């Protein structure tokens, strides 16, 4: 689901203030000095956070953090993941952290408790965060407020009961098209990508074409996002394969070096002190572990340097 995550992050980067507002329930508070910051690079045991915003709330610096989830977290329980993010963000920035997770698909996030709890006497742990399921957010109120960062998500939000799904999508496109944004094609393309979670791509493209005459450009954006997803999946798969191959090659190389060392030690101890120097260049050209094992036995059994030399020659033929 890399393209949906990418589209969500791009949208949040357009207007991070809208997400700060969402975190605090659109309360009337003083929000200043908003800075979208690059999270620390991920380590072996931590993924990189999706969106991290440093801002001042009523004169106090805080961190507002968002994770975007297309579906329920399957590898690691979401509450445990969020606990990890929260603790590490506090450790990294030394500020109060307001963490949130946004679920994109209508059926996702139903079982997310919004907290991680460890109930061990004397070692209790409690971390809490807000859970936003887009399908539970009143989409009409978002359209009326027109927060630039949230409009591309509106096709995934709860629509009024008296409007059909297609009519709602059209209303979302019309509103998104009415805002002043630097790259309208990319903006509507993001709405199209996110909307494809619940609508057929062809339906989205047709409505955008009818409302904005932008179908060719949006179609190209769709294709670009699909290509990007393929590239990201390919890179990820390549990294996994490369790591696996690297481990295998490392084990094989280590075994080969050990076998070579054993042969040279036997030659030096049993035959002549200079035997290792004589045969080492030839032995270093041998890659096959089975052949090196045979030569190790030959070195143990050989009575003279000539005996081992003959065996080495025979093995090379």
PDB file of N, CA and C in Angstrom, residues 5-66:
ATOM      1  N   UNK A   5       0.163   5.453   1.322  1.00  0.00           N
ATOM      2  CA  UNK A   5       0.956   6.087   2.376  1.00  0.00           C
ATOM      3  C   UNK A   5       1.660   7.331   1.843  1.00  0.00           C
ATOM      4  N   UNK A   6       2.234   7.204   0.650  1.00  0.00           N
ATOM      5  CA  UNK A   6       2.937   8.339   0.042  1.00  0.00           C
ATOM      6  C   UNK A   6       1.980   9.488  -0.225  1.00  0.00           C
ATOM      7  N   UNK A   7       0.811   9.180  -0.761  1.00  0.00           N
ATOM      8  CA  UNK A   7      -0.183  10.219  -1.043  1.00  0.00           C
ATOM      9  C   UNK A   7      -0.621  10.913   0.243  1.00  0.00           C
ATOM     10  N   UNK A   8      -0.803  10.154   1.312  1.00  0.00           N
ATOM     11  CA  UNK A   8      -1.219  10.736   2.585  1.00  0.00           C
ATOM     12  C   UNK A   8      -0.151  11.672   3.125  1.00  0.00           C
ATOM     13  N   UNK A   9       1.094  11.236   3.077  1.00  0.00           N
ATOM     14  CA  UNK A   9       2.186  12.069   3.585  1.00  0.00           C
ATOM     15  C   UNK A   9       2.316  13.358   2.776  1.00  0.00           C
ATOM     16  N   UNK A  10       2.210  13.248   1.444  1.00  0.00           N
ATOM     17  CA  UNK A  10       2.306  14.436   0.594  1.00  0.00           C
ATOM     18  C   UNK A  10       1.213  15.439   0.950  1.00  0.00           C
ATOM     19  N   UNK A  11       0.019  14.928   1.214  1.00  0.00           N
ATOM     20  CA  UNK A  11      -1.087  15.813   1.554  1.00  0.00           C
ATOM     21  C   UNK A  11      -0.838  16.512   2.884  1.00  0.00           C
ATOM     22  N   UNK A  12      -0.330  15.776   3.847  1.00  0.00           N
ATOM     23  CA  UNK A  12      -0.042  16.376   5.150  1.00  0.00           C
ATOM     24  C   UNK A  12       1.051  17.428   5.038  1.00  0.00           C
ATOM     25  N   UNK A  13       1.974  17.212   4.131  1.00  0.00           N
ATOM     26  CA  UNK A  13       3.068  18.171   3.961  1.00  0.00           C
ATOM     27  C   UNK A  13       2.592  19.480   3.334  1.00  0.00           C
ATOM     28  N   UNK A  14       1.481  19.430   2.596  1.00  0.00           N
ATOM     29  CA  UNK A  14       0.933  20.643   1.981  1.00  0.00           C
ATOM     30  C   UNK A  14       0.496  21.631   3.047  1.00  0.00           C
ATOM     31  N   UNK A  15      -0.187  21.121   4.072  1.00  0.00           N
ATOM     32  CA  UNK A  15      -0.721  22.010   5.106  1.00  0.00           C
ATOM     33  C   UNK A  15      -0.697  21.294   6.449  1.00  0.00           C
ATOM     34  N   UNK A  16       0.470  21.247   7.108  1.00  0.00           N
ATOM     35  CA  UNK A  16       0.562  20.545   8.395  1.00  0.00           C
ATOM     36  C   UNK A  16      -0.341  21.134   9.464  1.00  0.00           C
ATOM     37  N   UNK A  17      -0.654  22.443   9.360  1.00  0.00           N
ATOM     38  CA  UNK A  17      -1.524  23.064  10.368  1.00  0.00           C
ATOM     39  C   UNK A  17      -2.888  22.391  10.418  1.00  0.00           C
ATOM     40  N   UNK A  18      -3.385  21.955   9.260  1.00  0.00           N
ATOM     41  CA  UNK A  18      -4.690  21.302   9.238  1.00  0.00           C
ATOM     42  C   UNK A  18      -4.680  20.028  10.072  1.00  0.00           C
ATOM     43  N   UNK A  19      -3.546  19.363  10.112  1.00  0.00           N
ATOM     44  CA  UNK A  19      -3.440  18.136  10.893  1.00  0.00           C
ATOM     45  C   UNK A  19      -3.264  18.438  12.375  1.00  0.00           C
ATOM     46  N   UNK A  20      -2.599  19.526  12.689  1.00  0.00           N
ATOM     47  CA  UNK A  20      -2.539  19.969  14.084  1.00  0.00           C
ATOM     48  C   UNK A  20      -3.951  20.297  14.566  1.00  0.00           C
ATOM     49  N   UNK A  21      -4.720  21.001  13.717  1.00  0.00           N
ATOM     50  CA  UNK A  21      -6.112  21.318  14.055  1.00  0.00           C
ATOM     51  C   UNK A  21      -6.920  20.041  14.283  1.00  0.00           C
ATOM     52  N   UNK A  22      -6.722  19.057  13.419  1.00  0.00           N
ATOM     53  CA  UNK A  22      -7.442  17.794  13.555  1.00  0.00           C
ATOM     54  C   UNK A  22      -7.099  17.123  14.883  1.00  0.00           C
ATOM     55  N   UNK A  23      -5.815  17.136  15.234  1.00  0.00           N
ATOM     56  CA  UNK A  23      -5.365  16.523  16.485  1.00  0.00           C
ATOM     57  C   UNK A  23      -6.076  17.129  17.682  1.00  0.00           C
ATOM     58  N   UNK A  24      -6.275  18.439  17.662  1.00  0.00           N
ATOM     59  CA  UNK A  24      -6.873  19.131  18.800  1.00  0.00           C
ATOM     60  C   UNK A  24      -8.363  19.417  18.603  1.00  0.00           C
ATOM     61  N   UNK A  25      -8.972  18.690  17.650  1.00  0.00           N
ATOM     62  CA  UNK A  25     -10.419  18.791  17.477  1.00  0.00           C
ATOM     63  C   UNK A  25     -10.900  20.126  16.989  1.00  0.00           C
ATOM     64  N   UNK A  26     -10.046  20.838  16.226  1.00  0.00           N
ATOM     65  CA  UNK A  26     -10.405  22.149  15.673  1.00  0.00           C
ATOM     66  C   UNK A  26     -10.821  23.120  16.767  1.00  0.00           C
ATOM     67  N   UNK A  27     -10.183  22.973  17.947  1.00  0.00           N
ATOM     68  CA  UNK A  27     -10.461  23.892  19.050  1.00  0.00           C
ATOM     69  C   UNK A  27      -9.876  25.277  18.738  1.00  0.00           C
ATOM     70  N   UNK A  28     -10.399  26.270  19.391  1.00  0.00           N
ATOM     71  CA  UNK A  28      -9.866  27.632  19.227  1.00  0.00           C
ATOM     72  C   UNK A  28      -8.649  27.773  20.132  1.00  0.00           C
ATOM     73  N   UNK A  29      -7.489  27.446  19.587  1.00  0.00           N
ATOM     74  CA  UNK A  29      -6.247  27.545  20.343  1.00  0.00           C
ATOM     75  C   UNK A  29      -5.231  28.311  19.501  1.00  0.00           C
ATOM     76  N   UNK A  30      -4.227  28.813  20.168  1.00  0.00           N
ATOM     77  CA  UNK A  30      -3.190  29.602  19.500  1.00  0.00           C
ATOM     78  C   UNK A  30      -2.108  28.658  18.974  1.00  0.00           C
ATOM     79  N   UNK A  31      -2.080  28.466  17.656  1.00  0.00           N
ATOM     80  CA  UNK A  31      -1.105  27.578  17.024  1.00  0.00           C
ATOM     81  C   UNK A  31      -0.135  28.423  16.220  1.00  0.00           C
ATOM     82  N   UNK A  32       1.148  28.370  16.583  1.00  0.00           N
ATOM     83  CA  UNK A  32       2.153  29.184  15.887  1.00  0.00           C
ATOM     84  C   UNK A  32       3.403  28.365  15.621  1.00  0.00           C
ATOM     85  N   UNK A  33       4.290  28.943  14.797  1.00  0.00           N
ATOM     86  CA  UNK A  33       5.616  28.360  14.511  1.00  0.00           C
ATOM     87  C   UNK A  33       5.522  26.881  14.152  1.00  0.00           C
ATOM     88  N   UNK A  34       4.732  26.581  13.131  1.00  0.00           N
ATOM     89  CA  UNK A  34       4.579  25.187  12.702  1.00  0.00           C
ATOM     90  C   UNK A  34       5.755  24.794  11.815  1.00  0.00           C
ATOM     91  N   UNK A  35       6.378  23.682  12.153  1.00  0.00           N
ATOM     92  CA  UNK A  35       7.538  23.204  11.396  1.00  0.00           C
ATOM     93  C   UNK A  35       7.400  21.705  11.145  1.00  0.00           C
ATOM     94  N   UNK A  36       7.372  21.334   9.880  1.00  0.00           N
ATOM     95  CA  UNK A  36       7.352  19.922   9.516  1.00  0.00           C
ATOM     96  C   UNK A  36       8.793  19.425   9.562  1.00  0.00           C
ATOM     97  N   UNK A  37       9.078  18.491  10.442  1.00  0.00           N
ATOM     98  CA  UNK A  37      10.458  18.046  10.612  1.00  0.00           C
ATOM     99  C   UNK A  37      10.635  16.622  10.119  1.00  0.00           C
ATOM    100  N   UNK A  38      11.843  16.333   9.670  1.00  0.00           N
ATOM    101  CA  UNK A  38      12.180  15.006   9.182  1.00  0.00           C
ATOM    102  C   UNK A  38      12.493  14.125  10.381  1.00  0.00           C
ATOM    103  N   UNK A  39      11.742  13.032  10.566  1.00  0.00           N
ATOM    104  CA  UNK A  39      12.023  12.165  11.713  1.00  0.00           C
ATOM    105  C   UNK A  39      13.427  11.577  11.619  1.00  0.00           C
ATOM    106  N   UNK A  40      13.914  11.122  12.770  1.00  0.00           N
ATOM    107  CA  UNK A  40      15.206  10.440  12.767  1.00  0.00           C
ATOM    108  C   UNK A  40      15.140   9.244  11.835  1.00  0.00           C
ATOM    109  N   UNK A  41      16.265   8.935  11.212  1.00  0.00           N
ATOM    110  CA  UNK A  41      16.290   7.797  10.304  1.00  0.00           C
ATOM    111  C   UNK A  41      15.961   6.513  11.056  1.00  0.00           C
ATOM    112  N   UNK A  42      15.223   5.580  10.406  1.00  0.00           N
ATOM    113  CA  UNK A  42      14.825   4.360  11.102  1.00  0.00           C
ATOM    114  C   UNK A  42      16.028   3.487  11.416  1.00  0.00           C
ATOM    115  N   UNK A  43      15.934   2.772  12.522  1.00  0.00           N
ATOM    116  CA  UNK A  43      16.965   1.812  12.883  1.00  0.00           C
ATOM    117  C   UNK A  43      16.425   0.420  12.633  1.00  0.00           C
ATOM    118  N   UNK A  44      17.184  -0.586  13.047  1.00  0.00           N
ATOM    119  CA  UNK A  44      16.752  -1.965  12.830  1.00  0.00           C
ATOM    120  C   UNK A  44      15.424  -2.224  13.529  1.00  0.00           C
ATOM    121  N   UNK A  45      15.223  -1.583  14.703  1.00  0.00           N
ATOM    122  CA  UNK A  45      14.034  -1.896  15.491  1.00  0.00           C
ATOM    123  C   UNK A  45      12.981  -0.793  15.459  1.00  0.00           C
ATOM    124  N   UNK A  46      13.118   0.170  14.560  1.00  0.00           N
ATOM    125  CA  UNK A  46      12.127   1.246  14.524  1.00  0.00           C
ATOM    126  C   UNK A  46      11.896   1.745  13.113  1.00  0.00           C
ATOM    127  N   UNK A  47      10.651   1.798  12.704  1.00  0.00           N
ATOM    128  CA  UNK A  47      10.315   2.395  11.427  1.00  0.00           C
ATOM    129  C   UNK A  47      10.381   3.914  11.541  1.00  0.00           C
ATOM    130  N   UNK A  48      10.489   4.555  10.410  1.00  0.00           N
ATOM    131  CA  UNK A  48      10.473   6.018  10.417  1.00  0.00           C
ATOM    132  C   UNK A  48       9.027   6.490  10.543  1.00  0.00           C
ATOM    133  N   UNK A  49       8.810   7.451  11.418  1.00  0.00           N
ATOM    134  CA  UNK A  49       7.465   7.989  11.615  1.00  0.00           C
ATOM    135  C   UNK A  49       6.988   8.670  10.336  1.00  0.00           C
ATOM    136  N   UNK A  50       5.661   8.673  10.116  1.00  0.00           N
ATOM    137  CA  UNK A  50       5.112   9.241   8.882  1.00  0.00           C
ATOM    138  C   UNK A  50       5.211  10.767   8.866  1.00  0.00           C
ATOM    139  N   UNK A  51       4.540  11.413   9.803  1.00  0.00           N
ATOM    140  CA  UNK A  51       4.525  12.880   9.855  1.00  0.00           C
ATOM    141  C   UNK A  51       4.819  13.333  11.284  1.00  0.00           C
ATOM    142  N   UNK A  52       5.840  14.164  11.422  1.00  0.00           N
ATOM    143  CA  UNK A  52       6.187  14.730  12.728  1.00  0.00           C
ATOM    144  C   UNK A  52       6.214  16.251  12.575  1.00  0.00           C
ATOM    145  N   UNK A  53       5.432  16.933  13.386  1.00  0.00           N
ATOM    146  CA  UNK A  53       5.294  18.387  13.314  1.00  0.00           C
ATOM    147  C   UNK A  53       5.695  18.998  14.656  1.00  0.00           C
ATOM    148  N   UNK A  54       6.595  19.958  14.610  1.00  0.00           N
ATOM    149  CA  UNK A  54       6.929  20.724  15.813  1.00  0.00           C
ATOM    150  C   UNK A  54       6.163  22.045  15.741  1.00  0.00           C
ATOM    151  N   UNK A  55       5.449  22.360  16.802  1.00  0.00           N
ATOM    152  CA  UNK A  55       4.639  23.569  16.784  1.00  0.00           C
ATOM    153  C   UNK A  55       4.508  24.143  18.187  1.00  0.00           C
ATOM    154  N   UNK A  56       3.986  25.340  18.279  1.00  0.00           N
ATOM    155  CA  UNK A  56       3.690  25.954  19.569  1.00  0.00           C
ATOM    156  C   UNK A  56       2.185  25.975  19.772  1.00  0.00           C
ATOM    157  N   UNK A  57       1.745  25.434  20.886  1.00  0.00           N
ATOM    158  CA  UNK A  57       0.335  25.439  21.247  1.00  0.00           C
ATOM    159  C   UNK A  57       0.188  26.307  22.492  1.00  0.00           C
ATOM    160  N   UNK A  58      -0.479  27.429  22.323  1.00  0.00           N
ATOM    161  CA  UNK A  58      -0.633  28.385  23.433  1.00  0.00           C
ATOM    162  C   UNK A  58       0.710  28.733  24.060  1.00  0.00           C
ATOM    163  N   UNK A  59       1.710  28.960  23.188  1.00  0.00           N
ATOM    164  CA  UNK A  59       3.018  29.393  23.647  1.00  0.00           C
ATOM    165  C   UNK A  59       3.942  28.289  24.111  1.00  0.00           C
ATOM    166  N   UNK A  60       3.541  27.022  24.005  1.00  0.00           N
ATOM    167  CA  UNK A  60       4.358  25.907  24.476  1.00  0.00           C
ATOM    168  C   UNK A  60       4.719  25.000  23.310  1.00  0.00           C
ATOM    169  N   UNK A  61       6.015  24.723  23.139  1.00  0.00           N
ATOM    170  CA  UNK A  61       6.458  23.853  22.051  1.00  0.00           C
ATOM    171  C   UNK A  61       6.064  22.401  22.319  1.00  0.00           C
ATOM    172  N   UNK A  62       5.489  21.766  21.298  1.00  0.00           N
ATOM    173  CA  UNK A  62       5.091  20.351  21.404  1.00  0.00           C
ATOM    174  C   UNK A  62       5.373  19.653  20.075  1.00  0.00           C
ATOM    175  N   UNK A  63       5.278  18.345  20.099  1.00  0.00           N
ATOM    176  CA  UNK A  63       5.377  17.525  18.898  1.00  0.00           C
ATOM    177  C   UNK A  63       4.012  16.921  18.603  1.00  0.00           C
ATOM    178  N   UNK A  64       3.568  17.063  17.367  1.00  0.00           N
ATOM    179  CA  UNK A  64       2.335  16.413  16.907  1.00  0.00           C
ATOM    180  C   UNK A  64       2.727  15.368  15.859  1.00  0.00           C
ATOM    181  N   UNK A  65       2.322  14.149  16.098  1.00  0.00           N
ATOM    182  CA  UNK A  65       2.775  13.015  15.293  1.00  0.00           C
ATOM    183  C   UNK A  65       1.578  12.270  14.709  1.00  0.00           C
ATOM    184  N   UNK A  66       1.663  11.940  13.413  1.00  0.00           N
ATOM    185  CA  UNK A  66       0.609  11.187  12.740  1.00  0.00           C
ATOM    186  C   UNK A  66       1.186   9.961  12.035  1.00  0.00           C
TER     187      UNK A  66
END
